[in-house]
Coordinates of C-alpha atoms and ligand atoms in Angstrom, one line a residue:
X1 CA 79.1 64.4 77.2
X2 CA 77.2 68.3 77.2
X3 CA 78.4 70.3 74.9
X4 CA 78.8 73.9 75.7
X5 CA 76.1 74.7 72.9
X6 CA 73.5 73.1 75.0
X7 CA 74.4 75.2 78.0
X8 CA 74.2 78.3 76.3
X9 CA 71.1 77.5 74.6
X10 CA 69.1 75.9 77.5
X11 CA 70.2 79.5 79.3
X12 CA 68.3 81.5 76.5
X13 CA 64.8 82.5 77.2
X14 CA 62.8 85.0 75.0
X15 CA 64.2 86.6 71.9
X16 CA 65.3 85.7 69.6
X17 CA 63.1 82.5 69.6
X18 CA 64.5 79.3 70.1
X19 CA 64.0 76.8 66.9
X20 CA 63.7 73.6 67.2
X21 CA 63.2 70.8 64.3
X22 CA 62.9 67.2 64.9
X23 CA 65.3 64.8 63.4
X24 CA 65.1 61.0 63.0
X25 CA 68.9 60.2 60.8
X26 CA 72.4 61.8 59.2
X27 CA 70.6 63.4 56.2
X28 CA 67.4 64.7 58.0
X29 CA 69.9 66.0 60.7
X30 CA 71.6 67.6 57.9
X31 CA 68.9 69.4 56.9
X32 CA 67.6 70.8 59.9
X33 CA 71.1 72.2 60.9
X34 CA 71.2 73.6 57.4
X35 CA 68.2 75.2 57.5
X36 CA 69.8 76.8 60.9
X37 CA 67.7 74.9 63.6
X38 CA 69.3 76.1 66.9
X39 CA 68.2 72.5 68.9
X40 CA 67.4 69.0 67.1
X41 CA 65.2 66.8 68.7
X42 CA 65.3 62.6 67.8
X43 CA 61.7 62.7 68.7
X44 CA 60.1 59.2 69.3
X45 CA 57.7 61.0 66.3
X46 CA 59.3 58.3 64.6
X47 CA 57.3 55.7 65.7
X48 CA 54.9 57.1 63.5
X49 CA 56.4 59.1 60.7
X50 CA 59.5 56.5 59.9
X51 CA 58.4 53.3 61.4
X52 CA 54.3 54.0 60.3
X53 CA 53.3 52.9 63.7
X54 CA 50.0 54.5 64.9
X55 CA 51.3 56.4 68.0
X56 CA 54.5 56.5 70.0
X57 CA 53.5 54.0 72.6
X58 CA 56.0 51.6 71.2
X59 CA 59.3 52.7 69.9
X60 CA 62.4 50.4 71.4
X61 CA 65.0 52.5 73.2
X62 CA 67.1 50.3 71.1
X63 CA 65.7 52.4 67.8
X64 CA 66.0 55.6 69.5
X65 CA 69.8 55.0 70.5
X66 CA 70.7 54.2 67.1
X67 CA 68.3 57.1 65.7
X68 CA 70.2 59.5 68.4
X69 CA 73.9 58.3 67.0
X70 CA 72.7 58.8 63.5
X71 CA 71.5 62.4 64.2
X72 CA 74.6 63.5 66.6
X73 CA 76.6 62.7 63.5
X74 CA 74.4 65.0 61.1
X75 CA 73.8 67.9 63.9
X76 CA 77.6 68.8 64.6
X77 CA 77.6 71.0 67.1
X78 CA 73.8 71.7 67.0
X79 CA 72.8 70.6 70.5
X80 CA 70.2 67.3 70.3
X81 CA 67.8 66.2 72.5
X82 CA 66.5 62.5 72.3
X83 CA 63.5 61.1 73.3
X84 CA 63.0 58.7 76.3
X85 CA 60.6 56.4 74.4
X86 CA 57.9 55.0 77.0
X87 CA 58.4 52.1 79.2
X88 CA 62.8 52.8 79.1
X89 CA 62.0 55.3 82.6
X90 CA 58.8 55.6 84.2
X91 CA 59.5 52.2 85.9
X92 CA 62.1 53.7 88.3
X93 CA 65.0 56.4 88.8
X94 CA 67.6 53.7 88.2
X95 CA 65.8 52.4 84.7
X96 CA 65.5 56.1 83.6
X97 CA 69.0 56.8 84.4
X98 CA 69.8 54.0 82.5
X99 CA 67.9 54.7 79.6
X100 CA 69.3 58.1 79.7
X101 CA 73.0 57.6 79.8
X102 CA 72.6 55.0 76.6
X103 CA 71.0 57.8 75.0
X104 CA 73.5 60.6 76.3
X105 CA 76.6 57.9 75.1
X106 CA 74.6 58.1 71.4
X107 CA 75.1 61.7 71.2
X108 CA 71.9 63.1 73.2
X109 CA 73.0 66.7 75.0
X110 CA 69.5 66.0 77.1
X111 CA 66.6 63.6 77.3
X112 CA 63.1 64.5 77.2
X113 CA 60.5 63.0 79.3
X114 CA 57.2 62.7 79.3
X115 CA 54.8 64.1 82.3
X116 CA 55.3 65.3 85.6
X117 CA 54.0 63.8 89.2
X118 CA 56.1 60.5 89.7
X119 CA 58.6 62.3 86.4
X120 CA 59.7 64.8 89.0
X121 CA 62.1 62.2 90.6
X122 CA 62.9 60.7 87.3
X123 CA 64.1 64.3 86.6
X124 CA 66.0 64.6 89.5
X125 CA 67.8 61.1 89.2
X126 CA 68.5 61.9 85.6
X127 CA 69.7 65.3 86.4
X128 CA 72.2 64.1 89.2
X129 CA 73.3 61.4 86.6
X130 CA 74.7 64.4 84.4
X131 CA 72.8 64.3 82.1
X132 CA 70.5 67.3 81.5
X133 CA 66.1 66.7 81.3
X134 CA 64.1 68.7 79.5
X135 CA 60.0 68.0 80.4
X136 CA 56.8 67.6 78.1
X137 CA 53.5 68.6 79.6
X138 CA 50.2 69.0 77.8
X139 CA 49.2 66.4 75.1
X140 CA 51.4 64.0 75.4
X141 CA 51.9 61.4 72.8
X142 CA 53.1 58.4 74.9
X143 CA 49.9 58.1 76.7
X144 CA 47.3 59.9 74.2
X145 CA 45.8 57.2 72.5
X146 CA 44.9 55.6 76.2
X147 CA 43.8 59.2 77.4
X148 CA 41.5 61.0 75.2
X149 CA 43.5 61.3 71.8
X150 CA 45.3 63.7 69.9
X151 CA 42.8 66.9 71.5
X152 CA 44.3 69.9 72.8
X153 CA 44.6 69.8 76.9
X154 CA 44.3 71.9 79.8
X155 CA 41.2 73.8 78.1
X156 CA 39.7 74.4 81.4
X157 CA 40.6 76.4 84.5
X158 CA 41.2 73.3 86.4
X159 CA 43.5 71.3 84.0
X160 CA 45.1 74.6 82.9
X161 CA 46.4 75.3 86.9
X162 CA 47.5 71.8 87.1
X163 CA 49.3 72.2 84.3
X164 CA 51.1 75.3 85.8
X165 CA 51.8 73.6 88.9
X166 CA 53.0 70.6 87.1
X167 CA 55.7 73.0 85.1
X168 CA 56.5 74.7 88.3
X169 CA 57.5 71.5 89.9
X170 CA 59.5 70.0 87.2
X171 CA 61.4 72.9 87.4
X172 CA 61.7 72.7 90.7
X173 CA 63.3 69.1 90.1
X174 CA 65.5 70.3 87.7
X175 CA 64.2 69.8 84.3
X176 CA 66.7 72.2 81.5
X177 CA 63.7 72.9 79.3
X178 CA 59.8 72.6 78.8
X179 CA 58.2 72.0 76.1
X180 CA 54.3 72.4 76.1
X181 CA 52.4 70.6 73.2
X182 CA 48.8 71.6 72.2
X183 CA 47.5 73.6 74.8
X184 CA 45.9 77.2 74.7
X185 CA 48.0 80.5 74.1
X186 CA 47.3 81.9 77.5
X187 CA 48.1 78.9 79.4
X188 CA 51.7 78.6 77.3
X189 CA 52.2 81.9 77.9
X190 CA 51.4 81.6 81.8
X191 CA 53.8 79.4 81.9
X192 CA 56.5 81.0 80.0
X193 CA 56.6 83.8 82.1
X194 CA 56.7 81.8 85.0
X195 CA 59.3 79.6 84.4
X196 CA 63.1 80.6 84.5
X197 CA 63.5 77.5 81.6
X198 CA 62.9 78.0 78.1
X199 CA 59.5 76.9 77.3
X200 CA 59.4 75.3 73.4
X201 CA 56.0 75.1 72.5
X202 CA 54.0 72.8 69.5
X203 CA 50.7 74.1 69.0
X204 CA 51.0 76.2 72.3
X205 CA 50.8 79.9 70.4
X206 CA 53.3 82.3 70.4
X207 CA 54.3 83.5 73.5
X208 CA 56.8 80.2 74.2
X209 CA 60.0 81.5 73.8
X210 CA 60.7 78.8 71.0
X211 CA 58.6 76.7 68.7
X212 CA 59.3 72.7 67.6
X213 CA 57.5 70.9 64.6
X214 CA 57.9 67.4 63.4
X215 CA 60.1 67.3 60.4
X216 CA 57.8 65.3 57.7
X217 CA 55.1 67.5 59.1
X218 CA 56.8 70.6 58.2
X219 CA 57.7 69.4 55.0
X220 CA 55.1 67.7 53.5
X221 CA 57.0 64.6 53.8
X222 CA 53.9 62.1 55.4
X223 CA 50.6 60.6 54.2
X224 CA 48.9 61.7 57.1
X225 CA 46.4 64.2 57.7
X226 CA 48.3 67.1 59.9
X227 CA 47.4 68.5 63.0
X228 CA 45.8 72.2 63.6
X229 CA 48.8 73.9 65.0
X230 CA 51.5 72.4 61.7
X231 CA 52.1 75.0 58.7
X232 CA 53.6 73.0 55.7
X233 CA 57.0 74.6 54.6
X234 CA 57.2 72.3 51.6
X235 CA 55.6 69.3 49.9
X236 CA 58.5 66.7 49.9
X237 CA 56.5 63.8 49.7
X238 CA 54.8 64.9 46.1
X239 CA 58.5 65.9 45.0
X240 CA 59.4 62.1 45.7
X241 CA 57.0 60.7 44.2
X242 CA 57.3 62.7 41.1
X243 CA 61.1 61.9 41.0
X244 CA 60.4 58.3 41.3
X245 CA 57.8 58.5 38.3
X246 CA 60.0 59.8 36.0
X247 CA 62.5 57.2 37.1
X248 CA 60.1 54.6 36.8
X249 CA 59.5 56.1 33.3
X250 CA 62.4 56.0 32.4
X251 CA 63.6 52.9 32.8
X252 CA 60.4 51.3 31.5
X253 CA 60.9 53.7 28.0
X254 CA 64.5 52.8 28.0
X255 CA 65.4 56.1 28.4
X256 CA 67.5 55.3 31.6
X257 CA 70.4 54.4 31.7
X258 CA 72.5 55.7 29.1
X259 CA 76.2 55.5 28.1
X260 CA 77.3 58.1 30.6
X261 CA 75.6 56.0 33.7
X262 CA 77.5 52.9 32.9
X263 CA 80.6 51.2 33.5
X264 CA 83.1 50.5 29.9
X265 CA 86.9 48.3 29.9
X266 CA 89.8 48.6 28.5
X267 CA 89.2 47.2 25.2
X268 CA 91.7 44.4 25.6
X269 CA 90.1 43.2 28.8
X270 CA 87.0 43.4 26.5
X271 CA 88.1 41.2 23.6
X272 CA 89.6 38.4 26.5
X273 CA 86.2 38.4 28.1
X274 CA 84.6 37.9 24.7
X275 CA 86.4 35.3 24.1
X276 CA 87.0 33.2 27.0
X277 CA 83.5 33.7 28.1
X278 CA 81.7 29.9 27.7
X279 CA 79.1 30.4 24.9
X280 CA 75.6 30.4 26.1
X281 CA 76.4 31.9 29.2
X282 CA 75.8 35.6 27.9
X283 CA 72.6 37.5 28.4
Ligands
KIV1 O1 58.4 63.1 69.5 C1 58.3 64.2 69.1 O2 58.5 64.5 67.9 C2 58.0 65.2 70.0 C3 57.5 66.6 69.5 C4 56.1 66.4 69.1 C5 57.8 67.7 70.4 O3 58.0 65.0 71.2

């Protein structure tokens, strides 16, 4: 069911920007909401960052409807967005309906989708489902490993009016929101001014009228190398690891646990124990 945050929010274009943090369970949710996100979005990211896959060509819908239930519990009434993960809608309208109301019963306010072209009808199916669409143009990480790699897109004049006239039409099928990943500042902004939905870019500059980063990018939370377009916000992953040194540490010194960590009895129940217990049987 669409909450009336969504509707408001997929209404606001321009200032102040929209911010928008991925999210892949309850205590990640948590934290974005915390840290005020205005949209979460269960990103299929987490082929990669949670699952350690090397792209997002395969991530089960399966994952991403119990990912989706996990955040809508953290987010509240933070509107969330979950990915369709690839191969759950591109097949047909009636497979990307279906994909979408399993993700819509998990808690998703709208599903993202991947592309444009064939997409368009996918959008409209989805949107006449009830359940809202927001679109992803530019690099797109469903299909980037089979087209190019992780490279910036629509760098030429070409590319960059297709990809105008690829937002245009997704609009025109009914898509809530865009958001535009890796592409150049003037073509983000082209679009943004063109298109009455709010555009959300990633490494699109900043004329979108919101920006989105993958959590364990933003926070340091990921051994991998990040991308042009990510500022770090904290080192999370060196925090860990530091915490579970000086764990390790301590239990290897002995200087964890102590008294107050553990469990006593009633020194009754003690003595019985003691005594019934069959010798030999003790540690
Ligand atoms: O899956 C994801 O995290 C995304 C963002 C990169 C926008 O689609």
């Amino acid at each position: 069911m669409t909450r009336a945050s969504w509707n408001g929010l997929s209404a606001r274009k321009g200032v102040p920007p929209i911010v928008m943090v991925t999210a892949y369970d309850y205590p990640t949710a948590r934290a974005a909401v915390r840290g005020g996100a205005d949209v979460v979005l269960v990103g299929d990211s987490a082929a990669m960052v949670v699952l350690g896959r090397a792209d997002t060509s395969t991530f089960p819908l399966e994952a991403a409807v119990l990912f989706t239930e996990a955040v809508a519990r953290g987010a509240g009434t933070t509107p969330v967005v979950a990915d369709l993960t690839a191969g759950s809608y591109e097949g047909s309208d009636a497979e990307a309906v279906r994909a979408s109301q399993r993700l819509a019963e998990a808690g998703a306010d709208a599903v993202k989708l991947e592309g444009a072209g064939p997409m368009c009808d996918r959008v409209r199916a989805v949107v006449a489902s009830g359940v809202p669409v927001v679109g992803h143009l530019g690099l797109l990480p469903q299909t980037a490993s089979a087209t190019g790699g992780y490279v910036a897109r629509a760098r030429t004049a070409d590319e960059a009016l297709r990809l105008v006239a690829d937002a245009e039409a997704l609009v025109a099928a009914g898509i809530a929101m865009l958001v535009l990943e890796a592409v150049p500042s003037d073509v983000a902004a082209a679009v943004t001014k063109r298109v009455a939905v709010p555009v959300i870019g990633i490494g699109a500059g900043a004329a979108c009228d919101g920006q989105v980063l993958v959590w364990h990018d933003l926070l340091g939370f990921g051994d991998a190398r990040a991308a042009r377009f990510v500022r770090r916000y904290a080192m999370l992953l060196e925090t860990a690891a530091d915490g579970i040194a000086r764990f390790a540490g301590d239990v290897r010194s002995g200087a964890y646990p102590q008294v107050e960590h553990t469990y006593g009895m009633p020194a009754a129940e003690r003595a019985a124990f003691l005594e019934r217990l069959v010798p030999g049987e003790e540690r």
